Short mmCIF file of C-alpha atoms and ligand atoms in Angstrom, two decimals:
data_model
loop_
_atom_site.label_atom_id
_atom_site.label_comp_id
_atom_site.label_asym_id
_atom_site.label_seq_id
_atom_site.Cartn_x
_atom_site.Cartn_y
_atom_site.Cartn_z
CA MET B 240 -6.76 -13.90 12.37
CA SER B 241 -7.26 -10.34 13.17
CA ILE B 242 -8.53 -8.20 10.61
CA SER B 243 -7.71 -4.73 11.53
CA ASN B 244 -7.64 -1.35 10.28
CA SER B 245 -4.44 -0.37 9.04
CA LYS B 246 -4.01 2.57 11.51
CA GLU B 247 -3.95 -0.27 14.13
CA LEU B 248 -1.24 -1.99 12.44
CA LEU B 249 1.02 1.12 11.62
CA ILE B 250 0.86 2.73 15.42
CA LYS B 251 2.61 -0.31 16.20
CA ALA B 252 5.34 -0.03 13.59
CA THR B 253 5.98 3.36 13.86
CA ALA B 254 6.87 2.80 17.79
CA GLU B 255 8.35 -0.18 17.08
CA LYS B 256 10.46 0.93 13.85
CA TYR B 257 9.41 -1.25 12.01
CA ALA B 258 7.40 -1.41 8.75
CA VAL B 259 3.62 -2.98 7.15
CA GLY B 260 4.53 -4.09 3.67
CA ALA B 261 1.44 -3.13 2.25
CA PHE B 262 1.40 -5.21 -1.41
CA ASN B 263 -0.67 -4.62 -4.72
CA VAL B 264 -2.78 -7.61 -5.90
CA THR B 265 -4.70 -7.84 -9.32
CA ASN B 266 -6.22 -11.21 -8.33
CA ILE B 267 -7.20 -13.07 -5.40
CA ALA B 268 -4.62 -16.01 -6.17
CA GLN B 269 -1.98 -13.53 -5.88
CA MET B 270 -4.21 -12.38 -2.70
CA ALA B 271 -3.89 -15.31 -1.14
CA ALA B 272 0.13 -15.94 -1.52
CA VAL B 273 0.40 -12.60 -0.04
CA ILE B 274 -0.96 -13.53 3.22
CA GLU B 275 0.06 -17.21 3.04
CA THR B 276 3.82 -15.78 3.04
CA ALA B 277 3.19 -12.98 6.24
CA ALA B 278 1.37 -15.81 7.70
CA GLU B 279 4.19 -18.46 7.45
CA LEU B 280 6.55 -15.01 8.75
CA LYS B 281 4.30 -14.14 11.90
CA ALA B 282 3.67 -10.72 9.48
CA PRO B 283 1.12 -7.95 9.64
CA VAL B 284 0.19 -7.43 5.90
CA ILE B 285 -1.47 -5.02 4.38
CA ILE B 286 -3.81 -6.29 0.66
CA GLN B 287 -3.74 -3.15 -1.86
CA THR B 288 -5.99 -3.81 -4.72
CA SER B 289 -5.93 -0.78 -6.75
CA VAL B 290 -8.91 1.10 -8.97
CA ALA B 291 -8.44 -1.17 -12.14
CA PRO B 292 -8.53 -4.18 -10.23
CA VAL B 293 -11.24 -3.32 -7.97
CA LYS B 294 -13.21 -1.95 -11.06
CA GLN B 295 -13.11 -5.52 -13.04
CA LEU B 296 -13.50 -7.64 -10.08
CA THR B 297 -15.95 -5.92 -7.81
CA PRO B 298 -15.36 -4.47 -4.33
CA GLU B 299 -17.13 -6.88 -3.00
CA LEU B 300 -15.76 -9.64 -4.36
CA PHE B 301 -12.28 -8.51 -3.41
CA ALA B 302 -13.66 -8.27 -0.09
CA ALA B 303 -15.29 -11.79 0.53
CA ALA B 304 -12.41 -13.09 -0.64
CA PHE B 305 -9.67 -11.45 1.97
CA ARG B 306 -12.23 -11.92 4.52
CA ASN B 307 -12.44 -15.62 3.91
CA ILE B 308 -8.41 -16.44 3.24
CA ALA B 309 -8.11 -14.02 6.74
CA GLU B 310 -9.73 -15.98 9.00
CA ARG B 311 -7.42 -19.38 8.09
CA VAL B 312 -4.48 -17.29 9.23
CA ASP B 313 -3.21 -16.31 12.66
CA ILE B 314 -1.69 -12.56 11.74
CA SER B 315 -2.87 -9.17 11.86
CA VAL B 316 -4.43 -8.09 8.52
CA ALA B 317 -6.01 -5.10 6.60
CA ILE B 318 -7.14 -4.46 3.43
CA GLN B 319 -7.09 -1.38 1.52
CA LEU B 320 -8.37 0.33 -2.12
CA ASP B 321 -4.86 2.44 -3.13
CA HIS B 322 -5.11 6.00 -4.77
CA CYS B 323 -8.48 6.37 -5.48
CA THR B 324 -9.96 9.47 -6.90
CA SER B 325 -13.84 8.69 -6.62
CA ILE B 326 -14.88 9.62 -3.55
CA ASP B 327 -18.50 7.48 -4.99
CA LEU B 328 -15.85 4.55 -5.36
CA CYS B 329 -13.98 4.72 -1.37
CA LYS B 330 -17.47 4.70 -0.09
CA ARG B 331 -18.10 1.79 -2.23
CA CYS B 332 -15.44 0.37 -0.48
CA ILE B 333 -16.27 1.14 3.14
CA ASP B 334 -19.30 -0.64 2.63
CA ALA B 335 -17.95 -3.77 1.16
CA GLY B 336 -15.93 -4.37 3.91
CA TYR B 337 -12.29 -2.92 3.18
CA THR B 338 -10.47 -1.71 6.28
CA SER B 339 -8.77 0.72 4.48
CA ILE B 340 -9.38 3.36 1.71
CA MET B 341 -6.64 6.29 0.32
CA ILE B 342 -8.69 9.18 -0.91
CA ASP B 343 -5.93 10.60 -3.38
CA ALA B 344 -6.81 14.05 -4.14
CA SER B 345 -3.33 15.71 -4.54
CA LYS B 346 -3.29 16.57 -7.62
CA GLU B 347 -6.13 19.44 -6.65
CA THR B 348 -4.93 22.70 -3.96
CA LEU B 349 -4.22 21.90 -0.88
CA GLU B 350 -7.61 23.20 0.56
CA ASP B 351 -9.22 20.83 -2.76
CA ASN B 352 -7.18 18.22 -1.13
CA ILE B 353 -8.49 18.66 2.58
CA ARG B 354 -12.24 19.42 2.02
CA ILE B 355 -12.31 15.57 -0.50
CA THR B 356 -10.35 14.04 1.49
CA LYS B 357 -12.45 15.13 5.02
CA THR B 358 -15.34 13.95 3.09
CA VAL B 359 -14.49 10.40 2.73
CA VAL B 360 -12.95 10.32 6.76
CA ASP B 361 -16.30 11.68 7.76
CA TYR B 362 -17.94 8.53 6.01
CA ALA B 363 -15.57 6.23 7.39
CA ARG B 364 -15.92 7.67 11.14
CA GLU B 365 -20.19 7.25 10.75
CA ASN B 366 -19.24 3.23 9.29
CA ASN B 367 -17.20 0.64 11.35
CA ASP B 368 -13.41 1.29 12.04
CA VAL B 369 -12.15 2.19 9.02
CA SER B 370 -9.37 4.20 8.25
CA ILE B 371 -8.62 6.56 6.06
CA GLU B 372 -5.02 7.56 4.19
CA GLY B 373 -4.47 11.12 2.54
CA GLU B 374 -1.05 12.21 -0.25
CA LEU B 375 0.54 15.62 0.02
CA GLY B 376 2.79 16.53 -2.70
CA THR B 377 2.81 14.30 -5.52
CA VAL B 378 4.86 10.63 -5.65
CA GLY B 379 6.03 10.53 -9.82
CA GLY B 380 4.75 7.81 -11.90
CA VAL B 381 2.23 5.78 -12.85
CA GLU B 382 0.01 3.85 -10.34
CA ASP B 383 -3.51 2.86 -12.16
CA GLN B 384 -5.60 5.83 -13.13
CA VAL B 385 -3.01 8.36 -11.45
CA ARG B 386 -0.10 9.74 -13.78
CA VAL B 387 2.88 12.09 -13.11
CA VAL B 388 5.48 13.55 -14.99
CA MET B 389 8.23 13.96 -13.49
CA SER B 390 9.51 16.81 -14.07
CA GLN B 391 5.92 17.86 -12.45
CA VAL B 392 6.59 16.24 -8.77
CA GLU B 393 5.80 18.60 -5.78
CA LEU B 394 7.70 17.11 -2.40
CA CYS B 395 4.91 17.48 1.03
CA ASP B 396 5.56 20.55 2.84
CA PRO B 397 5.96 19.96 6.63
CA GLN B 398 3.75 23.17 7.36
CA ASN B 399 1.70 21.99 5.42
CA ALA B 400 1.01 18.24 6.25
CA LEU B 401 0.33 19.36 9.45
CA LYS B 402 -2.48 21.49 8.01
CA PHE B 403 -3.67 18.70 6.21
CA ILE B 404 -3.48 15.86 9.26
CA GLU B 405 -5.31 18.59 11.23
CA GLU B 406 -7.70 19.81 9.43
CA THR B 407 -8.75 16.04 7.92
CA GLY B 408 -8.44 14.04 10.69
CA LEU B 409 -7.27 11.22 8.76
CA ASP B 410 -5.66 8.28 9.77
CA ASN B 411 -2.54 7.59 7.91
CA PHE B 412 -0.39 9.87 5.70
CA ALA B 413 1.53 10.16 2.54
CA PRO B 414 4.09 12.59 2.12
CA ALA B 415 5.84 12.62 -0.85
CA ILE B 416 9.22 12.79 -0.90
CA GLY B 417 10.54 11.62 -3.70
CA THR B 418 9.81 8.46 -4.55
CA ALA B 419 8.53 7.38 -7.42
CA HIS B 420 6.22 4.68 -8.76
CA GLY B 421 7.11 2.07 -11.11
CA ILE B 422 10.72 1.51 -11.68
CA TYR B 423 13.11 3.70 -11.22
CA LYS B 424 15.35 5.00 -14.22
CA SER B 425 18.39 5.43 -11.74
CA ASN B 426 20.12 2.93 -9.58
CA ASN B 427 20.52 5.97 -7.03
CA PRO B 428 17.37 7.61 -6.82
CA GLU B 429 16.87 11.15 -5.22
CA ILE B 430 15.04 10.60 -2.19
CA ASP B 431 14.39 13.21 0.66
CA ILE B 432 15.15 11.63 3.47
CA ASP B 433 15.84 14.33 5.89
CA ARG B 434 11.74 16.24 4.30
CA LEU B 435 10.95 12.58 5.97
CA LYS B 436 12.75 12.66 9.29
CA ILE B 437 11.46 15.95 9.92
CA ILE B 438 7.53 15.30 8.68
CA ALA B 439 7.90 12.16 11.35
CA LYS B 440 8.65 14.66 14.06
CA LEU B 441 6.72 17.11 13.54
CA ILE B 442 3.61 14.66 13.43
CA ASN B 443 4.66 11.51 15.01
CA GLY B 444 7.39 13.17 17.81
CA GLY B 445 5.36 12.57 20.42
CA LYS B 446 2.25 10.67 20.17
CA VAL B 447 2.34 9.03 16.98
CA VAL B 448 -0.91 10.94 15.64
CA ALA B 449 -0.60 9.88 11.81
CA PRO B 450 1.33 7.06 10.72
CA LEU B 451 3.44 7.93 7.85
CA VAL B 452 3.03 6.42 4.41
CA ILE B 453 5.82 5.52 1.54
CA HIS B 454 4.81 5.32 -1.71
CA GLY B 455 7.36 3.69 -4.68
CA GLY B 456 8.75 1.01 -2.90
CA SER B 457 9.42 -0.99 -6.08
CA GLY B 458 13.14 -0.98 -7.23
CA LEU B 459 14.70 1.40 -4.11
CA SER B 460 17.70 -0.66 -2.68
CA GLU B 461 17.83 -2.26 0.72
CA GLN B 462 19.59 0.31 2.34
CA ILE B 463 17.03 3.32 1.65
CA VAL B 464 14.34 0.99 2.30
CA ARG B 465 15.95 1.08 6.16
CA ASP B 466 16.86 4.45 5.68
CA LEU B 467 13.16 5.77 5.10
CA VAL B 468 11.75 2.77 8.01
CA PHE B 469 13.81 4.31 10.01
CA SER B 470 12.79 7.79 9.64
CA GLY B 471 9.53 7.06 9.95
CA GLY B 472 7.71 5.39 7.56
CA SER B 473 6.12 2.68 8.87
CA LYS B 474 3.36 1.49 5.79
CA PHE B 475 5.94 0.88 2.61
CA ASN B 476 3.86 0.15 -0.43
CA VAL B 477 4.99 -2.56 -3.27
CA SER B 478 3.22 -3.19 -6.20
CA THR B 479 5.53 -3.03 -9.69
CA GLU B 480 7.90 -5.69 -8.26
CA LEU B 481 4.58 -7.78 -7.92
CA LYS B 482 3.09 -7.06 -11.35
CA HIS B 483 6.24 -7.89 -12.76
CA VAL B 484 6.36 -11.42 -11.23
CA TRP B 485 2.93 -12.46 -11.87
CA ILE B 486 3.53 -11.95 -15.60
CA LYS B 487 6.79 -13.82 -15.08
CA GLY B 488 5.36 -16.68 -13.53
CA ALA B 489 3.31 -16.82 -17.01
CA GLU B 490 5.90 -16.58 -18.74
CA GLU B 491 8.50 -18.86 -17.42
CA TYR B 492 5.18 -21.53 -17.18
CA ILE B 493 4.61 -21.68 -20.69
CA ILE B 494 8.46 -21.77 -21.46
CA ASN B 495 8.81 -24.90 -19.43
CA ALA B 496 5.33 -26.83 -20.35
CA PRO B 497 4.01 -24.90 -24.04
CA LYS B 498 1.17 -27.64 -24.49
CA GLU B 499 -0.02 -28.42 -20.78
CA PHE B 500 -3.11 -25.61 -20.74
CA ASN B 501 -2.93 -26.23 -17.05
CA PRO B 502 -4.04 -22.62 -15.29
CA VAL B 503 -3.81 -24.04 -12.19
CA LYS B 504 -0.35 -25.08 -12.69
CA MET B 505 0.76 -21.57 -14.09
CA ASN B 506 -0.30 -20.16 -10.74
CA ARG B 507 1.16 -22.11 -8.64
CA VAL B 508 4.51 -20.69 -10.73
CA GLN B 509 3.12 -17.29 -10.07
CA MET B 510 2.25 -17.46 -6.28
CA ASP B 511 5.37 -19.17 -5.57
CA LEU B 512 7.33 -16.09 -7.19
CA THR B 513 5.10 -13.98 -5.34
CA MET B 514 6.04 -15.72 -1.96
CA LYS B 515 9.12 -15.34 -2.68
CA LEU B 516 9.21 -11.65 -3.23
CA VAL B 517 6.67 -10.44 -0.47
CA HIS B 518 9.82 -12.78 2.08
CA SER B 519 12.36 -10.90 0.84
CA TRP B 520 10.50 -7.31 1.66
CA ILE B 521 9.26 -8.81 4.53
CA ASP B 522 12.96 -9.31 5.74
CA ARG B 523 13.53 -6.45 4.88
CA LEU B 524 11.52 -4.17 6.26
CA GLY B 525 11.31 -5.90 9.94
CA SER B 526 7.92 -6.84 10.41
CA SER B 527 8.84 -10.26 10.58
CA GLY B 528 7.47 -11.90 13.85
CA LYS B 529 6.01 -8.99 14.41
CA SER B 530 2.09 -9.96 14.13
CA GLY B 531 0.39 -8.78 17.33
CA VAL B 532 -2.12 -11.60 17.55
P1 LIG V 29 5.63 0.56 -7.29
O1 LIG V 29 4.88 0.67 -8.50
O2 LIG V 29 6.85 1.61 -7.18
O3 LIG V 29 5.92 -0.03 -6.13
O4 LIG V 29 4.87 1.76 -5.99
C1 LIG V 29 4.15 1.36 -5.31
C2 LIG V 29 3.08 2.14 -4.84
O5 LIG V 29 2.97 3.36 -4.33
C3 LIG V 29 1.37 1.86 -4.49
O6 LIG V 29 0.49 3.00 -3.99
#
């Protein structure tokens, strides 16, 4: 096994033009299913937990379970706290053993976003080799406690991106380019791929300074996913689709065995559906066989 921070995984992905899947989980069985699938495909993978599950089960439990599962596989893995607006919770997750943190101050002014993000970057530099992700512009939709109505979405300004990265010293950068959290209302959402290309050239055109993160993976067409990866996205966040198959698995089990009441069997159905989904994402992202371990 190789537990690493996310930046290490993403520098290689950026250079080789594939993306690492960052899959949001809410419980340990789901986490095991994601890591097992990545191990079967020899793909590097990032486990993500958003704030609500972390508050429910604690960062310490997630980090310990992650470490335990990671020790049994032969791939590079990282664990990230997703979309956290609280500096204190970011610090607690760093202390608990998370290898990657997203501090989300994207709803603040640029100056405040820089100040808040830098506080977490500074803490990470003092405490282990943890990667920090920051966001500029806003991603529409709902991800846990972060809500942005579509009419208020602001796309990332490339020059501000440069300033943000330079002044915070962050590791991974999430530019808002029109992707959204949750299921897309249209089959053909307006994604500003040219903006991503400009940002990728500006930031990672020479040496890779800050790998680029694409939020809002669920529901994007295979072609858009491939275009975004080709245009510089090297971390791809997927959450809603995992939630849906987890709940569908429970539903399927209950419909098929309404009098059985066996949670282990129910988890098996949920894990199998999760593994199928994660497998298809890893294929799309081109990360199969790319684990450096
Ligand atoms: P989706 O829920 O749309 O897949 O977005 C995931 C995400 O960006 C998590 O940060």
